[in-house]
mmCIF file of C-alpha atoms and ligand atoms in Angstrom:
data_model
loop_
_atom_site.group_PDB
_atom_site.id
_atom_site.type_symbol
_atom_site.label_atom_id
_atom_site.label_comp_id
_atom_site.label_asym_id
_atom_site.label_seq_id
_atom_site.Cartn_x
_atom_site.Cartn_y
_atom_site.Cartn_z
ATOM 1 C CA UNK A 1 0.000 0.000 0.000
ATOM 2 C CA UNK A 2 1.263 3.454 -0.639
ATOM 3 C CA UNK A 3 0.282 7.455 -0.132
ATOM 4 C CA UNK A 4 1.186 8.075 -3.794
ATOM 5 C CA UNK A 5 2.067 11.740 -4.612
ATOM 6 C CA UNK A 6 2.090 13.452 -7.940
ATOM 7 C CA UNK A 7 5.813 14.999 -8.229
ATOM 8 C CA UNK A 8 4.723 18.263 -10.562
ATOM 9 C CA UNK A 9 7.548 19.096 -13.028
ATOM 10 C CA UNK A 10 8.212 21.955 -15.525
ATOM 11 C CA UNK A 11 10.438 22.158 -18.386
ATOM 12 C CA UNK A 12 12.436 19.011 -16.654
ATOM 13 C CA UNK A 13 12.687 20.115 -13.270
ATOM 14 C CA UNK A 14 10.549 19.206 -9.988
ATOM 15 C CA UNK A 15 8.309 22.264 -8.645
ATOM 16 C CA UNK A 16 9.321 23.494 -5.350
ATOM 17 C CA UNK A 17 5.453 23.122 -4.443
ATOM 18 C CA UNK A 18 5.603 19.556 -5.208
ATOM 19 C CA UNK A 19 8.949 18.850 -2.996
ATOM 20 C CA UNK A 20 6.192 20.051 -0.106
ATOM 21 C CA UNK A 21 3.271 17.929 -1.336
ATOM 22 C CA UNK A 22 5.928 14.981 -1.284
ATOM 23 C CA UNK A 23 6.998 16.010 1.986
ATOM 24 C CA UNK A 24 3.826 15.871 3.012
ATOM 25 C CA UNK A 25 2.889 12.365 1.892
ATOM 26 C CA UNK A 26 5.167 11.032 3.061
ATOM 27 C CA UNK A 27 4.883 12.218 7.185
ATOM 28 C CA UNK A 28 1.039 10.875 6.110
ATOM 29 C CA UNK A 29 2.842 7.780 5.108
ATOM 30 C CA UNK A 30 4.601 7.372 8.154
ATOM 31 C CA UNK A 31 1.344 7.785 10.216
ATOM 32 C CA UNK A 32 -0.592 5.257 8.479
ATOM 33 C CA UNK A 33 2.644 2.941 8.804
ATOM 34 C CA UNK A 34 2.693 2.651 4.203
ATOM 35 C CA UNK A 35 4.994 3.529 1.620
ATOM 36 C CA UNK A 36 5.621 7.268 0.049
ATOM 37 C CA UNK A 37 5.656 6.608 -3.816
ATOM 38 C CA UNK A 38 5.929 9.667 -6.229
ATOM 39 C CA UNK A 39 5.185 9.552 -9.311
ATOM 40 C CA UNK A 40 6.665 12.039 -12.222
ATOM 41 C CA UNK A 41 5.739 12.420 -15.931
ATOM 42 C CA UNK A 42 7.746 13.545 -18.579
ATOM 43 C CA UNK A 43 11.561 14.330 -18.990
ATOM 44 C CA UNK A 44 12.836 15.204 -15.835
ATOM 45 C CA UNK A 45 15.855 15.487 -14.540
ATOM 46 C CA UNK A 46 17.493 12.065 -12.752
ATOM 47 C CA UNK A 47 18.938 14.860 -10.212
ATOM 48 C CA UNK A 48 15.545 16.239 -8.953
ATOM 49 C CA UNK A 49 14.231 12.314 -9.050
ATOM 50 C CA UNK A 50 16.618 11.512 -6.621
ATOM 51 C CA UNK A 51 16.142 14.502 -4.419
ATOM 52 C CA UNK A 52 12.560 13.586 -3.533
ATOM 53 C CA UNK A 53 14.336 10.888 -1.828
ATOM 54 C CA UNK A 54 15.621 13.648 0.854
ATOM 55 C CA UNK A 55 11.696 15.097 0.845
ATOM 56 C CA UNK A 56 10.622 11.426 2.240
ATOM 57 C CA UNK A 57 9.863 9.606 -0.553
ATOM 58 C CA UNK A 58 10.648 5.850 -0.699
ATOM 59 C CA UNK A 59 10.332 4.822 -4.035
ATOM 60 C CA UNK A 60 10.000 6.946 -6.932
ATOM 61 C CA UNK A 61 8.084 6.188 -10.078
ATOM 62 C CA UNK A 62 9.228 7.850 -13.608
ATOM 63 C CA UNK A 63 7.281 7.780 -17.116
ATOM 64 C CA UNK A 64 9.964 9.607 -19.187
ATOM 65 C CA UNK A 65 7.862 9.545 -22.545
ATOM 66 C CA UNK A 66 7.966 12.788 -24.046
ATOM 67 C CA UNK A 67 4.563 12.562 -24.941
ATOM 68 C CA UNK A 68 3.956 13.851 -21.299
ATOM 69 C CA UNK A 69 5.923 16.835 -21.407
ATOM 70 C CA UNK A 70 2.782 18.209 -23.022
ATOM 71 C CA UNK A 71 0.403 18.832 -19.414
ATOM 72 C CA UNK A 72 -3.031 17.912 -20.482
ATOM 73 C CA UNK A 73 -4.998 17.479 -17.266
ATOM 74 C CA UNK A 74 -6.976 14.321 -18.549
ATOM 75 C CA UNK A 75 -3.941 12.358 -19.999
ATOM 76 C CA UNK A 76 -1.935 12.826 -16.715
ATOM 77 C CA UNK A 77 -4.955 11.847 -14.633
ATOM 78 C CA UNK A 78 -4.984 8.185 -16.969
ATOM 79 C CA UNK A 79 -1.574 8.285 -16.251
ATOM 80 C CA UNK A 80 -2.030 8.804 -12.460
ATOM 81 C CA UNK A 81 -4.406 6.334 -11.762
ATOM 82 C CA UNK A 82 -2.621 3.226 -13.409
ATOM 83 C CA UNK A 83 -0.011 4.315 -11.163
ATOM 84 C CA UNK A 84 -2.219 4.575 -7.925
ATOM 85 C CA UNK A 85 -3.747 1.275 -9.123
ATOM 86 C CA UNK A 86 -0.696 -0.320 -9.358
ATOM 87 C CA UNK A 87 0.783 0.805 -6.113
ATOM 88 C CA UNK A 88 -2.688 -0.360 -4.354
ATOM 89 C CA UNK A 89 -2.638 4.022 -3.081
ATOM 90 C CA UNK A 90 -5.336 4.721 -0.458
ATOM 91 C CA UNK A 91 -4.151 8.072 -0.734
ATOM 92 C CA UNK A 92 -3.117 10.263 -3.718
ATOM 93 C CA UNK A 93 -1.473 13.912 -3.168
ATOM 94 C CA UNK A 94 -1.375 16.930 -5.035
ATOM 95 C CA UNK A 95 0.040 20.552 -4.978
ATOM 96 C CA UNK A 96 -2.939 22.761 -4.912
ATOM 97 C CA UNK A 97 -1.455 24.853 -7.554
ATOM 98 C CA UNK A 98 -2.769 24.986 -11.331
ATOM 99 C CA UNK A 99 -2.003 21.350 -12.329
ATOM 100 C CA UNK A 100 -2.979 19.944 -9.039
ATOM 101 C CA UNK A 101 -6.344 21.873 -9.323
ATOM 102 C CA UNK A 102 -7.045 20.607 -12.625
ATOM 103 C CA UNK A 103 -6.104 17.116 -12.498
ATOM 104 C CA UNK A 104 -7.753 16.431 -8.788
ATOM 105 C CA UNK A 105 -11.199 16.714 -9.569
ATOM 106 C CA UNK A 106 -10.700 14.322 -12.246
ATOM 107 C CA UNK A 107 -9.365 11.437 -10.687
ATOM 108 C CA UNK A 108 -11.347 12.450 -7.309
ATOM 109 C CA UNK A 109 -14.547 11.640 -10.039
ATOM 110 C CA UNK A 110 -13.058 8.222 -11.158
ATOM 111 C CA UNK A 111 -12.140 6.569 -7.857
ATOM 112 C CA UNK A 112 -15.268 8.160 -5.802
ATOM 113 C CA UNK A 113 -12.683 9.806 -3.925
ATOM 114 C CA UNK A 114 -13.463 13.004 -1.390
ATOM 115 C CA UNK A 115 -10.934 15.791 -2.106
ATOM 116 C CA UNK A 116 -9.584 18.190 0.338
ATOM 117 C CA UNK A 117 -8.750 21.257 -1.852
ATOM 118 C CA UNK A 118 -6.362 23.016 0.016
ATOM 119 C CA UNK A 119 -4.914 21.212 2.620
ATOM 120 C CA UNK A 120 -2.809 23.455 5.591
ATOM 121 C CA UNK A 121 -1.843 20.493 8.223
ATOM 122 C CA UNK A 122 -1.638 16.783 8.592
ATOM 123 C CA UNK A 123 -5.065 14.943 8.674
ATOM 124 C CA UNK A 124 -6.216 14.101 12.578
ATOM 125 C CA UNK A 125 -7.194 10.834 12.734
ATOM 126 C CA UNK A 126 -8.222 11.238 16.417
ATOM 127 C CA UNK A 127 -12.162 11.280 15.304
ATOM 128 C CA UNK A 128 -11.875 9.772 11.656
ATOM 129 C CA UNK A 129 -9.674 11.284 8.968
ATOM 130 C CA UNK A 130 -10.140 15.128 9.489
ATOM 131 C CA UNK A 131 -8.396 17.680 7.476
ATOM 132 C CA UNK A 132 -7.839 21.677 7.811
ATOM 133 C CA UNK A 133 -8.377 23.470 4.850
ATOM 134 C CA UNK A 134 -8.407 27.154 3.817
ATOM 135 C CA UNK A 135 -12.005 28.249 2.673
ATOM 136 C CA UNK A 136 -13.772 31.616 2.274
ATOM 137 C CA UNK A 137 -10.615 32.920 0.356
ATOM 138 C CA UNK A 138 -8.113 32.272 2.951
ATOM 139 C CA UNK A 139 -10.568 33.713 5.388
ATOM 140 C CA UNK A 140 -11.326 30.989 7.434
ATOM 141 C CA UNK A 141 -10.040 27.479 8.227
ATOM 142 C CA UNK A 142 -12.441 24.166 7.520
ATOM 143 C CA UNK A 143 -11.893 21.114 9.025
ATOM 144 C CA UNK A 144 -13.248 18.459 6.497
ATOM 145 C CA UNK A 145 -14.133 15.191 7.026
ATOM 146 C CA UNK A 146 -13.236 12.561 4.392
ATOM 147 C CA UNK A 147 -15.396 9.476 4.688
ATOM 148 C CA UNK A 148 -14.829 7.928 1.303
ATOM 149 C CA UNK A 149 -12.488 4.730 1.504
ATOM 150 C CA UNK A 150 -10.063 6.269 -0.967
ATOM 151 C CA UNK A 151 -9.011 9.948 -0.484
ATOM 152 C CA UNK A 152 -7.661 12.760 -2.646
ATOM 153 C CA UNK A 153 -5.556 15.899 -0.758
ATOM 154 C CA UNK A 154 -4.113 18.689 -2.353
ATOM 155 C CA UNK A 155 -2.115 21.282 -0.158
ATOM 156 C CA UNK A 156 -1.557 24.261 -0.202
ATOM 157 C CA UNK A 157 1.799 25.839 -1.267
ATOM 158 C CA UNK A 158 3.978 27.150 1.014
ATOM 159 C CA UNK A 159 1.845 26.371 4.520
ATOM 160 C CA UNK A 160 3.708 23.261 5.717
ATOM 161 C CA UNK A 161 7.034 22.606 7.253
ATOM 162 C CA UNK A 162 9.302 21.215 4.931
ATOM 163 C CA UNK A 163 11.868 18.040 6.927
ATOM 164 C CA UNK A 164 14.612 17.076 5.074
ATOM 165 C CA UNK A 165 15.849 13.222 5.624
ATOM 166 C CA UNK A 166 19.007 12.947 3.927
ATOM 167 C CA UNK A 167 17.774 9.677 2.287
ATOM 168 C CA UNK A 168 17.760 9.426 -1.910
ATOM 169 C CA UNK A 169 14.639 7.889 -3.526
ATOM 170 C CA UNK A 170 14.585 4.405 -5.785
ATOM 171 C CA UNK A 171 14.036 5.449 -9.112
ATOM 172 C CA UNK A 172 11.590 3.051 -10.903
ATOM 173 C CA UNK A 173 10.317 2.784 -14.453
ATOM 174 C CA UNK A 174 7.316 3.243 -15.042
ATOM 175 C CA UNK A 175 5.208 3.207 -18.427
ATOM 176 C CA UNK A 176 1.564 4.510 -18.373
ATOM 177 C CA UNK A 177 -0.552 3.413 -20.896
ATOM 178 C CA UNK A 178 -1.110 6.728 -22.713
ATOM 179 C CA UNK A 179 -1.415 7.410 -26.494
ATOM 180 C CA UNK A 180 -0.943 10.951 -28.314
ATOM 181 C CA UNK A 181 -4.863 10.261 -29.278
ATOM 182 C CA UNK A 182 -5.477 10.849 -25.747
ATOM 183 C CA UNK A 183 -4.611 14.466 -25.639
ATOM 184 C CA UNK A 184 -8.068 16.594 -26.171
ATOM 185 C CA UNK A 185 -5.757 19.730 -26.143
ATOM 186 C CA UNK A 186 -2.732 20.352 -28.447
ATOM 187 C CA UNK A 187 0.190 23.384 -27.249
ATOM 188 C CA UNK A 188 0.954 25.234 -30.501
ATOM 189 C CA UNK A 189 3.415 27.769 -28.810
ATOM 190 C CA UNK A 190 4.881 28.841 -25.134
ATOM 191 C CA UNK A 191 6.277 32.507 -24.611
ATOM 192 C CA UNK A 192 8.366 32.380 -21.548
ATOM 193 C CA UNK A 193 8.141 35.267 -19.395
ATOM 194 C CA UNK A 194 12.692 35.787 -19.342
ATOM 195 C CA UNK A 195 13.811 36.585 -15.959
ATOM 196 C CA UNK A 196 10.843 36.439 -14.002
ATOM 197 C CA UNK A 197 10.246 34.054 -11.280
ATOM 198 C CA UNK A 198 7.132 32.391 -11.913
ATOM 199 C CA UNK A 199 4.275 34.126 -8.705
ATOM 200 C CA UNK A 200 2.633 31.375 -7.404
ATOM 201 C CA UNK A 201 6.463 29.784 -6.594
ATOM 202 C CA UNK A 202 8.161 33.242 -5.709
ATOM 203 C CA UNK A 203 9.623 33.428 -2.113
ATOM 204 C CA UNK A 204 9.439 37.185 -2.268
ATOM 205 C CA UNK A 205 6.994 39.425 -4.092
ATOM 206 C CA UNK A 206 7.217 43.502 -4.575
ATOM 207 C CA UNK A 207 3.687 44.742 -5.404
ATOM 208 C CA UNK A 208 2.886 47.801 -6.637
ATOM 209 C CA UNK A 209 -1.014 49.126 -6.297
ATOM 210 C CA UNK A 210 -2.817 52.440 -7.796
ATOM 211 C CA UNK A 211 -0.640 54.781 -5.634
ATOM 212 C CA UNK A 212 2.631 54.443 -7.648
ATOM 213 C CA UNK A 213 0.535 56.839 -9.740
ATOM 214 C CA UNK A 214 1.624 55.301 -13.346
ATOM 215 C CA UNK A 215 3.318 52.983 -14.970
ATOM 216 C CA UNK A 216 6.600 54.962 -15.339
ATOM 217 C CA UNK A 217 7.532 54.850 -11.639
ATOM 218 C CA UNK A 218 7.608 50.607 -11.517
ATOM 219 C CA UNK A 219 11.112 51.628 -11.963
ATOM 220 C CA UNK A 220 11.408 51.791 -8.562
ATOM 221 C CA UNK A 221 9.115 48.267 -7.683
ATOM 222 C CA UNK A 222 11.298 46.474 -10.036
ATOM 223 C CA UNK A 223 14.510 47.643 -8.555
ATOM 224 C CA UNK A 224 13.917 46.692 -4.836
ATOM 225 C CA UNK A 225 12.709 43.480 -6.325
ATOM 226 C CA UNK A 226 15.613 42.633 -8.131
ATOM 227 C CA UNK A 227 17.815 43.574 -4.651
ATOM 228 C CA UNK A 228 15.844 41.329 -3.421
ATOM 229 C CA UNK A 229 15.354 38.497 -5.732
ATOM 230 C CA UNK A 230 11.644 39.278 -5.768
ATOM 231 C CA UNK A 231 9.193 38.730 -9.009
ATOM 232 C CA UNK A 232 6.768 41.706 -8.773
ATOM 233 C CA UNK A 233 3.197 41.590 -9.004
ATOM 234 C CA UNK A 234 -0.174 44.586 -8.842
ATOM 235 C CA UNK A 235 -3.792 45.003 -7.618
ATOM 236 C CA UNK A 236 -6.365 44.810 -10.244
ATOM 237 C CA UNK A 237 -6.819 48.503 -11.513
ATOM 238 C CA UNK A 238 -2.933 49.061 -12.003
ATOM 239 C CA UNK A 239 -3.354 45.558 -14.761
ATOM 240 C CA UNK A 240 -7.116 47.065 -15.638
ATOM 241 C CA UNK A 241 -4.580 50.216 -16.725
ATOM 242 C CA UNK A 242 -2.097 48.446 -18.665
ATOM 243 C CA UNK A 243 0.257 49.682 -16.254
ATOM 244 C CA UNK A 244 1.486 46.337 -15.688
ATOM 245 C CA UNK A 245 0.190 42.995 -17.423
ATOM 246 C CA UNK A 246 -2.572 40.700 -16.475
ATOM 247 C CA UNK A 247 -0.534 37.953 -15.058
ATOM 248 C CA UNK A 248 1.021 39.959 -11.830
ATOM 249 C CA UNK A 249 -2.437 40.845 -11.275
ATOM 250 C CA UNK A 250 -3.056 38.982 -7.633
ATOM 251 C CA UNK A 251 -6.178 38.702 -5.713
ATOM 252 C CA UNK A 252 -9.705 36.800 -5.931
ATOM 253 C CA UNK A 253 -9.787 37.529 -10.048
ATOM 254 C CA UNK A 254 -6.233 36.827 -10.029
ATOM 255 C CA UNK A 255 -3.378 34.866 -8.635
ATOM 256 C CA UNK A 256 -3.147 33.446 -5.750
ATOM 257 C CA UNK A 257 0.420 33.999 -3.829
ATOM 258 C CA UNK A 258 1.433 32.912 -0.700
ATOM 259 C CA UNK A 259 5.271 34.175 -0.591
ATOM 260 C CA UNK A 260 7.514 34.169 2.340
ATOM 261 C CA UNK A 261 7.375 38.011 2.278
ATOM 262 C CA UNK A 262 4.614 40.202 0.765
ATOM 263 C CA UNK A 263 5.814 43.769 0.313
ATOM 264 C CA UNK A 264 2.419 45.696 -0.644
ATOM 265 C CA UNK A 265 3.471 49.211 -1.754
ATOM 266 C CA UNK A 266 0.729 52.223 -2.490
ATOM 267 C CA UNK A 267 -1.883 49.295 -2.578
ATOM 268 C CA UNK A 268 -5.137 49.826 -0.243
ATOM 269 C CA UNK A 269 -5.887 46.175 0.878
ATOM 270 C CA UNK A 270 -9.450 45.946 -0.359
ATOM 271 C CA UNK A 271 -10.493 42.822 0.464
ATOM 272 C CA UNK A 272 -10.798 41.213 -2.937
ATOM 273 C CA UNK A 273 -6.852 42.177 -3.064
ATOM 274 C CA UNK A 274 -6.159 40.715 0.283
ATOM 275 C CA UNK A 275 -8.154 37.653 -0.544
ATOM 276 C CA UNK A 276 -4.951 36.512 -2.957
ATOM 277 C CA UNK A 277 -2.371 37.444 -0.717
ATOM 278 C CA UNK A 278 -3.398 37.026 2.763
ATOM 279 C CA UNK A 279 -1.860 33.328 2.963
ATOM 280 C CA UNK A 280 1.539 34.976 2.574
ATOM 281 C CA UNK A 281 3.762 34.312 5.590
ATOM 282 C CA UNK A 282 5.127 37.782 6.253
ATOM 283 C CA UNK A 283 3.402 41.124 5.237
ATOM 284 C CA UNK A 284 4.663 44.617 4.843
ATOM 285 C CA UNK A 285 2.698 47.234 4.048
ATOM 286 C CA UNK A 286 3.948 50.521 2.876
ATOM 287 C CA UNK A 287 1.205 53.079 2.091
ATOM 288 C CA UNK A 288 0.710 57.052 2.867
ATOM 289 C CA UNK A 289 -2.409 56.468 4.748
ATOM 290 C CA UNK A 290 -2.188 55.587 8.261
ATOM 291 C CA UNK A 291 -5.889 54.638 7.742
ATOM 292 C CA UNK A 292 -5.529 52.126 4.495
ATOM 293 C CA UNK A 293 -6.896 48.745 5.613
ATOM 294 C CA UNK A 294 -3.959 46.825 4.237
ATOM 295 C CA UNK A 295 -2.037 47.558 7.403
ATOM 296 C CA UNK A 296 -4.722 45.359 9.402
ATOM 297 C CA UNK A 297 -3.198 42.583 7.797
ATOM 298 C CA UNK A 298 0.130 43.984 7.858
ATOM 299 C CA UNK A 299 3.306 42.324 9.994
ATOM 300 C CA UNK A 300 5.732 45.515 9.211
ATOM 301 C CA UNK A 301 4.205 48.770 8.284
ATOM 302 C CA UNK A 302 5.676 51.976 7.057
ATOM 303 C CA UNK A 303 3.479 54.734 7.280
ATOM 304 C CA UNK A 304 5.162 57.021 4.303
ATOM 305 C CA UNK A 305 5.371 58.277 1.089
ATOM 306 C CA UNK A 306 6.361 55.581 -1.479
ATOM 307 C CA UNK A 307 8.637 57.541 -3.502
ATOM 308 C CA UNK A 308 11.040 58.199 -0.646
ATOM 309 C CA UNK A 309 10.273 55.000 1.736
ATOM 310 C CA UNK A 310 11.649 52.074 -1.973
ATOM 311 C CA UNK A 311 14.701 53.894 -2.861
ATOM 312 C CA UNK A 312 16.057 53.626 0.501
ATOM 313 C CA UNK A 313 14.527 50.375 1.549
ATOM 314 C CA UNK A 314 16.514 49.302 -1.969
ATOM 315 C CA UNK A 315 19.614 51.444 -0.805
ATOM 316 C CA UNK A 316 19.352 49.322 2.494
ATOM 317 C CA UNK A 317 19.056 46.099 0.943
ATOM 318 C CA UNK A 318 21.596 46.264 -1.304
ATOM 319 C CA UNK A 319 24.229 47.984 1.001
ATOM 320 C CA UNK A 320 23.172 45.077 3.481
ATOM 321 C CA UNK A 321 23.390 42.110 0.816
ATOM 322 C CA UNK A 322 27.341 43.983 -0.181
ATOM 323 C CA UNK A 323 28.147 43.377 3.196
ATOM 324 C CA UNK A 324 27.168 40.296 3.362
ATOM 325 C CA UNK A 325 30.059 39.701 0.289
HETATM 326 C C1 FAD B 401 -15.575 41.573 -7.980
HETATM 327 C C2 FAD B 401 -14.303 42.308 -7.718
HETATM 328 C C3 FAD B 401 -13.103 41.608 -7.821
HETATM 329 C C4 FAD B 401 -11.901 42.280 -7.575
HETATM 330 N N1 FAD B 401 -10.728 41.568 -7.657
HETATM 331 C C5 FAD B 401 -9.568 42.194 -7.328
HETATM 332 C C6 FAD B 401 -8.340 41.477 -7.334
HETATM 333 O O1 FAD B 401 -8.278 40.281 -7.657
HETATM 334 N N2 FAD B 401 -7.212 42.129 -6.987
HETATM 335 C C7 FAD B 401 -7.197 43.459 -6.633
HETATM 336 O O2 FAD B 401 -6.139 43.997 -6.340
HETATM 337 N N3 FAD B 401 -8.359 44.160 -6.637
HETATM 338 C C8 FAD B 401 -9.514 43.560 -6.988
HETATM 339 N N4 FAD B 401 -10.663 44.287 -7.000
HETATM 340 C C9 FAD B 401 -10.578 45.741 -6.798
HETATM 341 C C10 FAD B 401 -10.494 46.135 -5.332
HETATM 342 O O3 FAD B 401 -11.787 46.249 -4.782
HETATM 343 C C11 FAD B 401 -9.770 47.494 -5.162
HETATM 344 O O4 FAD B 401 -10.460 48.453 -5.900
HETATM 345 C C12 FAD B 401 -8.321 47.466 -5.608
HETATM 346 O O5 FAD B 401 -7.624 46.403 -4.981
HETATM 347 C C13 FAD B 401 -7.655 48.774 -5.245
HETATM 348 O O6 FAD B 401 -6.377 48.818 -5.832
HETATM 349 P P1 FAD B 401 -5.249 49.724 -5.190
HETATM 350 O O7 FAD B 401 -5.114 49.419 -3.752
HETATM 351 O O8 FAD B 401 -4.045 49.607 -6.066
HETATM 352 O O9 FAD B 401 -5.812 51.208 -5.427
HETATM 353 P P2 FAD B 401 -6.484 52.241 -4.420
HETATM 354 O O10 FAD B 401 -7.650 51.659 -3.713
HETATM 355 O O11 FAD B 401 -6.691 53.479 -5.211
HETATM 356 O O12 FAD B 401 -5.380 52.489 -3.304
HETATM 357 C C14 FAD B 401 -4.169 53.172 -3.535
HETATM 358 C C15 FAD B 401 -3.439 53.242 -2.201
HETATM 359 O O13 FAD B 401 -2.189 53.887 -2.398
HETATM 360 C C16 FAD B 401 -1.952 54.748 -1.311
HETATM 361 N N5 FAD B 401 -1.033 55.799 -1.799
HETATM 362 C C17 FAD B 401 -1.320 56.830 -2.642
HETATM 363 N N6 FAD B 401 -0.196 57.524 -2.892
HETATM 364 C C18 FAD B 401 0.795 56.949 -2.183
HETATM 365 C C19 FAD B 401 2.175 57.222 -2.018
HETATM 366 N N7 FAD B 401 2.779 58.260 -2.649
HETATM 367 N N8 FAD B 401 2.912 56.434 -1.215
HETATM 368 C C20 FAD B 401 2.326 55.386 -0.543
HETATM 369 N N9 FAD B 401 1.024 55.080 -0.677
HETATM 370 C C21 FAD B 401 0.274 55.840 -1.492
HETATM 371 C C22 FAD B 401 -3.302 55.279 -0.905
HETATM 372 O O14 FAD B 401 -3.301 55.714 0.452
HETATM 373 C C23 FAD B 401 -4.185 54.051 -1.134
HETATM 374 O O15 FAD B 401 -4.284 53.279 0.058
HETATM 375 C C24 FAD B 401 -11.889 43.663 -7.243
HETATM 376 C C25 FAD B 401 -13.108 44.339 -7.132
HETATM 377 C C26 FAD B 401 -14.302 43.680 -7.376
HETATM 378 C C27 FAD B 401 -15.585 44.418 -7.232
#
């Protein structure tokens, strides 16, 4: 028997969210005393195979055909199933990023399995198999009961613990029965964004709202950023604008982030805005208004005008990071 867990890759390289899903499979593993398989599809790199080894997982299951390096939700959910089938899995695990969201619902359908969407702890098996999930947004917790025999978690990014064993993982072959007839949806092209660390995996985000006053001043977002190492992101009417594009556009209409640090600048914290950010471990807020609602939700808040309180938060960062040299 086996917790299997999907191991998300792009472009050939494990997803940092899925190093936590595995990590989290396999301390539900451990509890329920069964193995921690993961299962990856498509080229990937032998490295990052062998790494989920030191997120807990015991064995390791691999499809290399390149047919899979296309993501089409329903092909990878075949492909999942033969391999929960085959490893008898009581319990499958997902990232609840975009893949995990789409591919979920689909097996969760096939094997009559309940599906926590957006798992934030360890089940508690104290009164049945009880999970805490975000709902409402991010604005209140769930705790969801999953009564089905088989059961389907996805968790959320960046709100568990991450252990580190040491160990390396077994790689094993595996070949899924999938055919290029299979795929409903053919990629024609991909435009990578160059240089930008994709949101939903940044560690640090530098958002800019309505008060930067126009699109000429991100100058000053996308240097502390890149002292930093921070992708940037906006509220809606600063994308609505064309100040910035649609994809750094975060909130309930738009992404989703839940970064190690959140630095909000000139942004008011309306709630649809904080409904895409509020899962973010540490918030700073830095807005004019002593008043803006943003710094209810704030852990550091500068009171200040944004045009003099970035170029010296960047000055500081930078002469900080030089030090560090
Ligand atoms: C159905 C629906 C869905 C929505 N979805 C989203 C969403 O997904 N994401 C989202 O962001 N919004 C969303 N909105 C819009 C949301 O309600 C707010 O209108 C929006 O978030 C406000 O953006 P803002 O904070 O950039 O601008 P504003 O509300 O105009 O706030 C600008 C802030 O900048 C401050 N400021 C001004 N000048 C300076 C300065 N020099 N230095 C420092 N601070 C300064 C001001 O004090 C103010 O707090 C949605 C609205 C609806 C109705």
């Amino acid at each position: 028997m086996s917790v299997l867990i999907f191991a998300d890759q792009h472009e050939g390289r494990i997803r940092k969210a899925a190093f936590e899903a595995v990590n989290y499979g396999a301390k539900l593993a451990a509890q329920t005393g069964v193995t921690a398989t993961a299962v990856a599809l498509g080229t990937c790199s032998d490295e990052d195979l062998k790494l989920l080894g030191n997120y807990g997982a015991v064995k390791v299951l691999h499809d290399p055909n390149q047919l899979l390096d296309q993501f089409d939700p329903s092909v990878y959910a075949k492909a999942l199933l033969q391999a929960a089938d085959g490893e008898n899995a009581q319990i499958i695990i997902f990232s609840h990023n975009f893949n995990g969201k789409a591919i979920a619902p689909l097996i969760s359908a096939k094997l009559k399995a309940g599906w926590v969407a957006g798992a934030l702890a360890l089940p508690d098996n104290s009164d049945g198999f009880v999970v805490k999930k975000s709902v409402f947004s991010g604005k209140a917790f769930a705790r969801v009961k999953v009564l089905s025999d088989k059961k389907i978690i996805s968790v959320n990014p960046n709100s568990f613990p991450v252990e580190k064993s040491g160990n390396q993982a077994e790689v094993t072959a595996f070949n899924a029965n999938v055919q290029e007839s299979d795929f409903r949806i053919k990629v024609k092209s991909t435009e990578t964004l160059s240089g930008s660390v994709p949101l939903p995996e940044a560690d640090i985000i530098v958002s800019g709202g309505r008060g930067l006053k126009g699109p000429e001043n991100w100058g000053m977002i996308e240097d502390l950023a890149k002292a930093l190492g921070a992708a940037t992101a906006c509220s809606r009417p600063v994308a609505d604008a064309g100040w910035r594009p649609h994809h750094e556009h975060v909130g309930q209409t738009g992404i989703t982030v839940r970064p190690n640090l959140y630095i909000a600048v000139g942004i008011s914290g309306a709630i649809q805005h904080l409904a895409g950010v509020n899962g973010s471990k540490n918030i700073v807020v830095i807005n004019k208004d002593p008043e803006a609602p943003f710094f209810k939700a704030a852990d550091y808040g500068i009171v200040g005008d944004a045009f003099e309180v970035v170029p010296k938060l960047t000055a500081a960062v930078k002469a900080f990071k030089e030090k560090q040299h």
